[in-house]
Amino acid sequence: MTHHAPRAELATHAVFNQSEPLTGVNWHDDDIMLREALSRAGAGVHAASLSALGAATGSEAVQEQGRLANENPPKFKPFDRFGRRVDEVEFHPAYHDLMALGLQSGVSAARRGKPIRPAPPCMPDC
């Protein structure tokens, strides 16, 4: 039986219905509705830090870390190699990088800073 070299360029294998990766965006600055809602809610004082976080999360590097973290879920390790109970959870390094980004951006302490005034009551047409 003769094996033929596979052809890489086939008309039936052209992928044309998939969008390009959405990278190099700023999820804060590019979303006018988000910015207006934050401003109405009194969170405009955080615009600079939210813009920095929006740019970081829109970068190709951070999105790749997200992909890696999703493809490598945490692994529960109940015992060490000697059979002693340790009950540890092992995370992919990308998960730690994403957590560090969130902590450096103040995500975990967002409500501990300056109090944010409550949003105005909704109008009847909401």
XYZ file of C-alpha atoms in Angstrom:
126
model
C 0.000 0.000 0.000
C 1.407 3.344 -1.009
C 1.125 6.252 1.389
C 0.918 9.666 -0.151
C 2.222 12.800 1.470
C -0.696 14.721 2.943
C -1.608 17.959 1.269
C -1.782 20.938 3.580
C -3.598 23.365 1.303
C -7.088 21.991 0.655
C -10.096 24.112 -0.227
C -12.222 22.226 2.296
C -9.769 23.043 5.080
C -9.832 26.818 4.760
C -11.066 28.334 8.008
C -12.945 31.528 7.234
C -15.738 31.644 9.805
C -13.572 32.300 12.866
C -12.783 35.773 14.105
C -9.244 36.938 14.673
C -7.969 36.940 18.257
C -9.111 40.090 20.032
C -5.861 41.324 21.549
C -4.247 44.695 21.991
C -7.456 46.245 23.293
C -8.187 48.209 26.432
C -11.336 46.703 27.935
C -11.931 49.852 29.983
C -11.127 52.651 27.537
C -12.825 50.945 24.581
C -16.129 50.453 26.429
C -17.945 53.784 26.653
C -20.981 52.272 28.392
C -18.768 50.803 31.129
C -16.976 54.124 31.640
C -20.249 56.052 31.820
C -21.752 53.550 34.270
C -18.660 53.747 36.479
C -18.785 57.527 36.363
C -22.483 57.591 37.325
C -21.768 55.192 40.188
C -19.037 57.471 41.537
C -16.149 55.233 40.530
C -14.605 57.803 38.194
C -11.820 58.324 40.730
C -10.574 54.860 39.773
C -10.477 55.537 36.015
C -6.666 55.541 35.734
C -6.197 52.234 37.533
C -9.127 50.653 35.683
C -7.656 51.828 32.391
C -4.322 50.203 33.269
C -6.102 46.979 34.220
C -8.180 47.120 31.020
C -5.029 47.467 28.920
C -3.307 44.622 30.757
C -6.243 42.223 30.433
C -6.603 43.071 26.758
C -2.983 42.230 26.024
C -2.014 39.081 24.173
C 0.257 37.963 27.023
C -2.449 38.098 29.698
C -4.990 36.421 27.437
C -2.483 33.624 26.823
C -2.068 33.252 30.589
C -5.851 32.995 30.872
C -5.904 30.278 28.227
C -3.181 28.340 30.041
C -4.929 28.714 33.398
C -8.193 27.446 31.886
C -6.558 24.494 30.148
C -4.699 23.450 33.304
C -7.246 23.321 36.116
C -6.101 23.080 39.739
C -5.072 19.591 40.854
C -5.895 18.305 44.309
C -2.980 16.485 45.945
C -4.268 14.707 49.068
C -0.977 12.917 49.849
C 2.720 13.598 49.386
C 5.071 11.026 47.849
C 5.560 9.373 51.240
C 1.833 8.819 51.799
C 1.407 11.587 54.368
C -1.789 13.598 54.120
C -1.075 17.134 52.872
C -4.357 18.260 51.226
C -2.703 20.671 48.789
C -4.034 22.202 45.621
C -1.541 22.669 42.807
C -2.109 25.580 40.410
C -0.535 26.295 37.038
C 1.938 29.225 37.172
C -0.314 31.231 34.820
C -3.003 31.185 37.510
C -0.564 32.761 39.982
C 0.411 35.408 37.406
C -3.243 36.333 36.877
C -3.871 36.479 40.622
C -0.816 38.745 41.023
C -2.151 41.063 38.311
C -5.490 41.295 40.100
C -3.907 41.914 43.490
C -1.514 44.549 42.113
C -4.481 46.258 40.466
C -6.360 46.408 43.742
C -9.168 44.100 42.650
C -9.307 42.304 45.992
C -9.527 45.566 47.936
C -11.795 47.532 45.627
C -14.465 48.008 48.302
C -12.002 48.766 51.106
C -10.832 52.100 49.742
C -12.786 55.316 49.583
C -16.502 54.750 49.961
C -18.294 55.019 46.648
C -21.529 56.964 46.689
C -24.549 54.835 45.829
C -25.913 54.964 42.311
C -28.785 57.380 41.760
C -32.237 55.792 41.853
C -33.378 54.328 38.581
C -35.716 56.438 36.502
C -39.119 54.960 35.515
C -37.877 54.167 32.013
C -35.055 51.840 33.244
